[in-house]
Short mmCIF file of C-alpha atoms in Angstrom, two decimals:
data_model
loop_
_atom_site.label_atom_id
_atom_site.label_comp_id
_atom_site.label_asym_id
_atom_site.label_seq_id
_atom_site.Cartn_x
_atom_site.Cartn_y
_atom_site.Cartn_z
CA UNK L 1 -5.69 23.93 19.21
CA UNK L 2 -6.23 20.37 20.50
CA UNK L 3 -6.87 19.92 24.22
CA UNK L 4 -6.38 17.07 26.62
CA UNK L 5 -9.67 15.54 27.75
CA UNK L 6 -9.20 17.14 31.19
CA UNK L 7 -8.59 20.60 29.70
CA UNK L 8 -11.67 20.25 27.51
CA UNK L 9 -13.85 19.15 30.43
CA UNK L 10 -12.70 22.10 32.54
CA UNK L 11 -13.75 24.48 29.76
CA UNK L 12 -17.12 22.72 29.41
CA UNK L 13 -17.62 22.81 33.17
CA UNK L 14 -16.99 26.56 33.16
CA UNK L 15 -19.43 27.06 30.29
CA UNK L 16 -22.04 25.00 32.17
CA UNK L 17 -21.58 27.07 35.33
CA UNK L 18 -22.20 30.21 33.27
CA UNK L 19 -25.17 28.69 31.42
CA UNK L 20 -23.29 28.93 28.11
CA UNK L 21 -23.13 25.32 26.94
CA UNK L 22 -23.85 24.79 23.25
CA UNK L 23 -26.61 22.38 22.23
CA UNK L 24 -24.31 20.35 19.94
CA UNK L 25 -20.63 19.43 20.27
CA UNK L 26 -18.33 17.59 17.86
CA UNK L 27 -15.63 15.83 19.90
CA UNK L 28 -12.76 14.89 17.61
CA UNK L 29 -9.37 13.28 18.02
CA UNK L 30 -7.37 10.12 17.30
CA UNK L 31 -7.69 6.85 19.17
CA UNK L 32 -6.52 7.30 22.74
CA UNK L 33 -7.54 10.94 23.02
CA UNK L 34 -10.51 10.18 25.30
CA UNK L 35 -13.48 11.17 23.13
CA UNK L 36 -15.92 8.69 24.66
CA UNK L 37 -14.67 9.40 28.20
CA UNK L 38 -15.16 13.14 27.72
CA UNK L 39 -18.68 12.54 26.39
CA UNK L 40 -19.41 10.41 29.46
CA UNK L 41 -18.17 13.15 31.83
CA UNK L 42 -20.24 15.80 30.04
CA UNK L 43 -23.34 13.58 30.25
CA UNK L 44 -22.76 13.12 33.99
CA UNK L 45 -22.49 16.91 34.35
CA UNK L 46 -25.75 17.50 32.48
CA UNK L 47 -27.67 14.70 34.22
CA UNK L 48 -26.19 15.51 37.64
CA UNK L 49 -25.34 11.93 38.49
CA UNK L 50 -22.60 9.36 38.04
CA UNK L 51 -22.56 7.74 34.60
CA UNK L 52 -20.62 4.69 33.42
CA UNK L 53 -19.85 4.22 29.72
CA UNK L 54 -22.85 6.32 28.59
CA UNK L 55 -25.30 3.90 30.21
CA UNK L 56 -28.40 5.84 31.30
CA UNK L 57 -32.10 5.90 30.41
CA UNK L 58 -31.81 9.50 29.14
CA UNK L 59 -28.65 8.93 27.08
CA UNK L 60 -29.40 7.63 23.61
CA UNK L 61 -26.31 6.24 21.89
CA UNK L 62 -26.10 5.66 18.14
CA UNK L 63 -23.24 3.63 16.64
CA UNK L 64 -22.58 1.96 13.26
CA UNK L 65 -24.56 -1.29 13.31
CA UNK L 66 -25.41 -2.26 9.74
CA UNK L 67 -23.49 -4.81 7.70
CA UNK L 68 -21.78 -1.92 5.93
CA UNK L 69 -20.71 -0.34 9.26
CA UNK L 70 -22.73 2.76 8.49
CA UNK L 71 -25.19 4.72 10.60
CA UNK L 72 -28.54 4.38 8.87
CA UNK L 73 -31.42 6.82 8.55
CA UNK L 74 -33.63 4.52 10.64
CA UNK L 75 -31.22 4.88 13.57
CA UNK L 76 -31.30 8.67 13.29
CA UNK L 77 -35.09 8.72 13.17
CA UNK L 78 -35.20 6.60 16.31
CA UNK L 79 -32.81 9.04 18.00
CA UNK L 80 -35.05 11.96 17.00
CA UNK L 81 -38.11 10.20 18.44
CA UNK L 82 -36.33 9.56 21.72
CA UNK L 83 -35.17 13.16 22.01
CA UNK L 84 -38.67 14.50 21.36
CA UNK L 85 -40.14 12.27 24.07
CA UNK L 86 -40.24 13.37 27.67
CA UNK L 87 -37.22 12.52 29.77
CA UNK L 88 -37.80 9.40 31.86
CA UNK L 89 -36.37 11.15 34.90
CA UNK L 90 -37.82 14.56 34.12
CA UNK L 91 -34.47 16.14 33.27
CA UNK L 92 -32.06 16.43 30.35
CA UNK L 93 -31.93 14.17 27.28
CA UNK L 94 -28.71 13.50 25.41
CA UNK L 95 -28.03 12.00 22.00
CA UNK L 96 -24.52 10.59 21.46
CA UNK L 97 -23.43 9.64 17.93
CA UNK L 98 -20.28 7.50 18.00
CA UNK L 99 -18.19 7.43 14.80
CA UNK L 100 -20.35 10.18 13.34
CA UNK L 101 -18.24 10.12 10.17
CA UNK L 102 -20.01 6.82 9.37
CA UNK L 103 -23.38 8.54 8.86
CA UNK L 104 -24.94 7.60 5.54
CA UNK L 105 -25.64 10.71 3.40
CA UNK L 106 -29.42 10.41 3.77
CA UNK L 107 -29.06 9.86 7.53
CA UNK L 108 -26.80 12.91 7.81
CA UNK L 109 -29.24 15.07 5.86
CA UNK L 110 -32.17 13.88 7.97
CA UNK L 111 -30.21 14.77 11.09
CA UNK L 112 -29.72 18.41 10.05
CA UNK L 113 -33.19 19.50 11.20
CA UNK L 114 -32.53 18.12 14.69
CA UNK L 115 -29.20 19.97 14.79
CA UNK L 116 -30.88 23.21 13.71
CA UNK L 117 -33.89 22.91 16.03
CA UNK L 118 -33.03 20.56 18.92
CA UNK L 119 -35.87 19.55 21.25
CA UNK L 120 -36.06 21.33 24.59
CA UNK L 121 -33.69 20.19 27.33
CA UNK L 122 -31.60 18.12 24.95
CA UNK L 123 -27.96 18.02 23.88
CA UNK L 124 -26.16 16.32 21.02
CA UNK L 125 -22.62 14.93 21.19
CA UNK L 126 -20.93 13.73 17.99
CA UNK L 127 -17.70 11.71 18.28
CA UNK L 128 -15.34 11.26 15.35
CA UNK L 129 -11.74 10.41 14.50
CA UNK L 130 -12.32 11.52 10.90
CA UNK L 131 -14.25 14.79 11.05
CA UNK L 132 -13.27 15.67 7.48
CA UNK L 133 -15.67 12.91 6.37
CA UNK L 134 -18.67 14.78 7.83
CA UNK L 135 -20.90 17.08 5.82
CA UNK L 136 -19.92 20.73 6.03
CA UNK L 137 -23.51 21.51 7.04
CA UNK L 138 -23.06 19.30 10.13
CA UNK L 139 -19.64 20.72 10.98
CA UNK L 140 -20.98 24.27 10.86
CA UNK L 141 -23.77 23.46 13.36
CA UNK L 142 -21.54 21.93 16.03
CA UNK L 143 -18.96 23.43 18.35
CA UNK L 144 -15.71 21.56 17.74
CA UNK L 145 -13.71 20.12 20.65
CA UNK L 146 -10.44 18.73 19.24
CA UNK L 147 -8.59 16.36 21.57
CA UNK L 148 -5.02 15.14 21.52
CA UNK L 149 -3.68 11.87 22.96
CA UNK L 150 -2.46 11.97 26.55
CA UNK L 151 0.67 10.07 25.59
CA UNK L 152 2.73 10.42 22.43
CA UNK L 153 1.81 7.75 19.91
CA UNK L 154 4.35 5.58 18.19
CA UNK L 155 4.54 6.22 14.46
CA UNK L 156 3.20 3.41 12.30
CA UNK L 157 5.58 1.79 9.78
CA UNK L 158 3.96 3.81 6.98
CA UNK L 159 4.26 7.06 8.95
CA UNK L 160 7.92 6.27 9.64
CA UNK L 161 8.59 5.77 5.92
CA UNK L 162 6.86 9.06 5.18
CA UNK L 163 8.89 10.90 7.82
CA UNK L 164 12.14 9.62 6.34
CA UNK L 165 11.01 10.74 2.88
CA UNK L 166 10.23 14.19 4.29
CA UNK L 167 13.62 14.23 6.01
CA UNK L 168 15.41 13.44 2.75
CA UNK L 169 13.49 16.23 1.01
CA UNK L 170 14.30 18.75 3.76
CA UNK L 171 18.01 17.94 3.53
CA UNK L 172 18.16 19.01 -0.12
CA UNK L 173 19.42 22.56 -0.55
CA UNK L 174 17.05 23.72 -3.32
CA UNK L 175 14.33 21.12 -3.96
CA UNK L 176 12.13 21.93 -6.92
CA UNK L 177 9.23 20.52 -8.93
CA UNK L 178 11.01 17.26 -9.74
CA UNK L 179 11.56 16.58 -6.03
CA UNK L 180 7.97 17.55 -5.24
CA UNK L 181 6.65 15.04 -7.77
CA UNK L 182 9.02 12.40 -6.41
CA UNK L 183 7.63 13.00 -2.93
CA UNK L 184 4.01 12.74 -4.03
CA UNK L 185 4.83 9.46 -5.80
CA UNK L 186 6.30 8.12 -2.56
CA UNK L 187 3.17 9.20 -0.72
CA UNK L 188 0.97 7.41 -3.28
CA UNK L 189 3.13 4.30 -2.93
CA UNK L 190 2.51 4.34 0.82
CA UNK L 191 -1.23 4.63 0.21
CA UNK L 192 -0.99 1.64 -2.14
CA UNK L 193 0.81 -0.37 0.54
CA UNK L 194 -1.89 0.56 3.04
CA UNK L 195 -4.69 -0.57 0.73
CA UNK L 196 -2.94 -3.87 -0.08
CA UNK L 197 -2.48 -4.67 3.61
CA UNK L 198 -6.07 -3.78 4.45
CA UNK L 199 -7.37 -5.82 1.50
CA UNK L 200 -5.27 -8.84 2.49
CA UNK L 201 -6.49 -8.71 6.09
CA UNK L 202 -10.12 -8.43 4.97
CA UNK L 203 -9.75 -11.29 2.49
CA UNK L 204 -8.27 -13.51 5.19
CA UNK L 205 -11.06 -12.64 7.63
CA UNK L 206 -13.76 -13.31 5.03
CA UNK L 207 -12.16 -16.62 4.08
CA UNK L 208 -12.11 -17.72 7.72
CA UNK L 209 -15.82 -16.89 8.02
CA UNK L 210 -16.60 -18.77 4.80
CA UNK L 211 -15.05 -21.91 6.21
CA UNK L 212 -17.28 -21.64 9.26
CA UNK L 213 -20.58 -20.86 7.55
CA UNK L 214 -20.37 -22.51 4.12
CA UNK L 215 -22.47 -25.48 5.23
CA UNK L 216 -25.50 -23.39 6.25
CA UNK L 217 -28.63 -23.18 4.12
CA UNK L 218 -28.37 -19.39 3.93
CA UNK L 219 -24.74 -19.47 2.85
CA UNK L 220 -25.31 -17.61 -0.44
CA UNK L 221 -27.22 -14.73 1.11
CA UNK L 222 -24.85 -14.60 4.07
CA UNK L 223 -21.79 -14.43 1.78
CA UNK L 224 -23.24 -11.53 -0.19
CA UNK L 225 -23.93 -9.59 3.01
CA UNK L 226 -20.45 -10.24 4.40
CA UNK L 227 -18.82 -9.20 1.14
CA UNK L 228 -20.68 -5.89 1.35
CA UNK L 229 -19.58 -5.54 4.96
CA UNK L 230 -15.90 -6.10 4.18
CA UNK L 231 -16.02 -3.82 1.16
CA UNK L 232 -17.21 -0.99 3.41
CA UNK L 233 -14.69 -1.97 6.09
CA UNK L 234 -11.80 -1.82 3.60
CA UNK L 235 -12.78 1.66 2.46
CA UNK L 236 -13.22 2.87 6.04
CA UNK L 237 -9.79 1.58 7.08
CA UNK L 238 -8.17 2.98 3.94
CA UNK L 239 -9.59 6.44 4.69
CA UNK L 240 -8.27 6.14 8.26
CA UNK L 241 -4.80 5.16 6.99
CA UNK L 242 -4.79 8.08 4.56
CA UNK L 243 -5.92 10.36 7.38
CA UNK L 244 -2.98 9.27 9.56
CA UNK L 245 -0.49 10.04 6.77
CA UNK L 246 -2.03 13.45 6.13
CA UNK L 247 -1.89 14.11 9.86
CA UNK L 248 1.85 13.41 9.71
CA UNK L 249 2.22 15.93 6.88
CA UNK L 250 0.43 18.58 8.93
CA UNK L 251 2.58 17.80 11.98
CA UNK L 252 5.70 18.22 9.85
CA UNK L 253 4.89 21.80 8.91
CA UNK L 254 3.48 22.60 12.35
CA UNK L 255 6.82 21.52 13.85
CA UNK L 256 8.63 23.78 11.38
CA UNK L 257 6.51 26.71 12.58
CA UNK L 258 7.21 25.85 16.23
CA UNK L 259 10.92 25.63 15.48
CA UNK L 260 10.86 29.02 13.80
CA UNK L 261 9.25 30.57 16.86
CA UNK L 262 11.63 28.84 19.31
CA UNK L 263 14.40 30.84 20.94
CA UNK L 264 17.09 29.74 20.47
CA UNK L 265 16.13 27.87 17.29
CA UNK L 266 16.02 24.09 17.50
CA UNK L 267 15.50 23.87 21.29
CA UNK L 268 11.81 23.02 21.36
CA UNK L 269 11.91 19.25 21.08
CA UNK L 270 9.70 18.62 24.14
CA UNK L 271 6.68 20.19 22.41
CA UNK L 272 7.24 18.88 18.89
CA UNK L 273 4.97 16.28 17.32
CA UNK L 274 8.01 14.60 15.73
CA UNK L 275 10.99 15.33 18.03
CA UNK L 276 13.19 12.72 16.32
CA UNK L 277 13.25 14.96 13.25
CA UNK L 278 13.79 18.22 15.15
CA UNK L 279 16.96 19.11 13.22
CA UNK L 280 15.13 18.79 9.91
CA UNK L 281 12.09 20.86 10.89
CA UNK L 282 14.44 23.45 12.40
CA UNK L 283 16.11 23.70 8.99
CA UNK L 284 12.72 24.33 7.39
CA UNK L 285 11.90 26.94 10.03
CA UNK L 286 15.08 28.79 9.11
CA UNK L 287 14.68 28.37 5.35
CA UNK L 288 11.10 29.66 5.00
CA UNK L 289 9.16 32.69 6.20
CA UNK L 290 6.19 32.30 8.53
CA UNK L 291 3.83 33.16 5.68
CA UNK L 292 5.35 30.47 3.47
CA UNK L 293 5.15 27.83 6.22
CA UNK L 294 1.50 28.68 6.87
CA UNK L 295 0.76 28.34 3.15
CA UNK L 296 2.48 24.98 3.00
CA UNK L 297 0.58 23.74 6.05
CA UNK L 298 -2.70 25.02 4.62
CA UNK L 299 -2.14 22.91 1.48
CA UNK L 300 -2.93 19.77 3.48
CA UNK L 301 -5.88 21.26 5.34
CA UNK L 302 -7.33 22.14 1.91
CA UNK L 303 -6.51 18.64 0.68
CA UNK L 304 -8.55 17.11 3.52
CA UNK L 305 -11.55 19.20 2.48
CA UNK L 306 -11.16 18.17 -1.16
CA UNK L 307 -10.85 14.47 -0.34
CA UNK L 308 -14.07 14.65 1.68
CA UNK L 309 -15.84 15.33 -1.64
CA UNK L 310 -16.55 11.95 -3.31
CA UNK L 311 -16.34 13.59 -6.74
CA UNK L 312 -12.70 14.60 -6.32
CA UNK L 313 -10.01 12.43 -7.91
CA UNK L 314 -7.55 11.44 -5.21
CA UNK L 315 -4.41 11.42 -7.37
CA UNK L 316 -5.03 14.87 -8.81
CA UNK L 317 -5.87 16.34 -5.39
CA UNK L 318 -2.66 14.90 -3.93
CA UNK L 319 -0.51 16.29 -6.73
CA UNK L 320 -1.99 19.79 -6.35
CA UNK L 321 -1.43 19.76 -2.57
CA UNK L 322 2.16 18.54 -2.83
CA UNK L 323 3.01 21.12 -5.46
CA UNK L 324 1.66 23.86 -3.18
CA UNK L 325 3.61 22.50 -0.21
CA UNK L 326 6.86 21.40 -1.82
CA UNK L 327 7.10 23.14 -5.20
CA UNK L 328 9.59 25.80 -4.16
#
């Protein structure tokens, strides 16, 4: 269950008071949930002094820096060296990995030993908006702290289109396989729109940079590096857009479960992820059993795991998930 940043910190504070803090935490949540702020507060607790934006001689922050916006193995090795060295102030040492989902595979694998056998008096904090992109071996070695935004977020245009498609599906009396395939096609169309928009924005940004740097002597080499950078940026933003749409799917079925548990039915709008569509999720809560709703929700949790595997074909994985969730 996701926490607010304040709720999470209170739990961590209690664990600290009882000497039960874990050595590695994975702080997850969307933009606006306070991941970095929570990490800063936990660092201040461990170091016993006021900290501002993770700035401290015993806090070692790693972020994507390469042209491909990835975290490289050299950065992880530097972090390991710093953690094995003696604290400058004779106390705790903390490694913070921002956007941990951007770890290159070899960097992630090299990091596993540190996760398994952390140096004395050290802690590791991993921050990520896309935890499903992390290796399972990393996920299993960290204690997860899922955060939720303090304020409700406005749905993006793509999320709004998806919600209306889900609404239309819910309003059908007996939707079957044909309707399930229609819904997955609409979802794939939305993904296509997302990629086109991201590609267009990246092309425009690269073109603007070309105009500025085309007269330099290193223009050829520079252009190749920037093309690599934008290629990685496009893929990263596409994965984030897909993640937001899958999150909407999970919220849809979670709301149906909440509606089913509400007494009287349909009067739970204040705690719904999508209150505008309360009547539709209430219908689903009445139509399906709890077991069925859990199975439908699980279809998208399984889909996330499958899509984290680079060998999985996206289209096939989507079709299988939608058939599980919507093939009545």
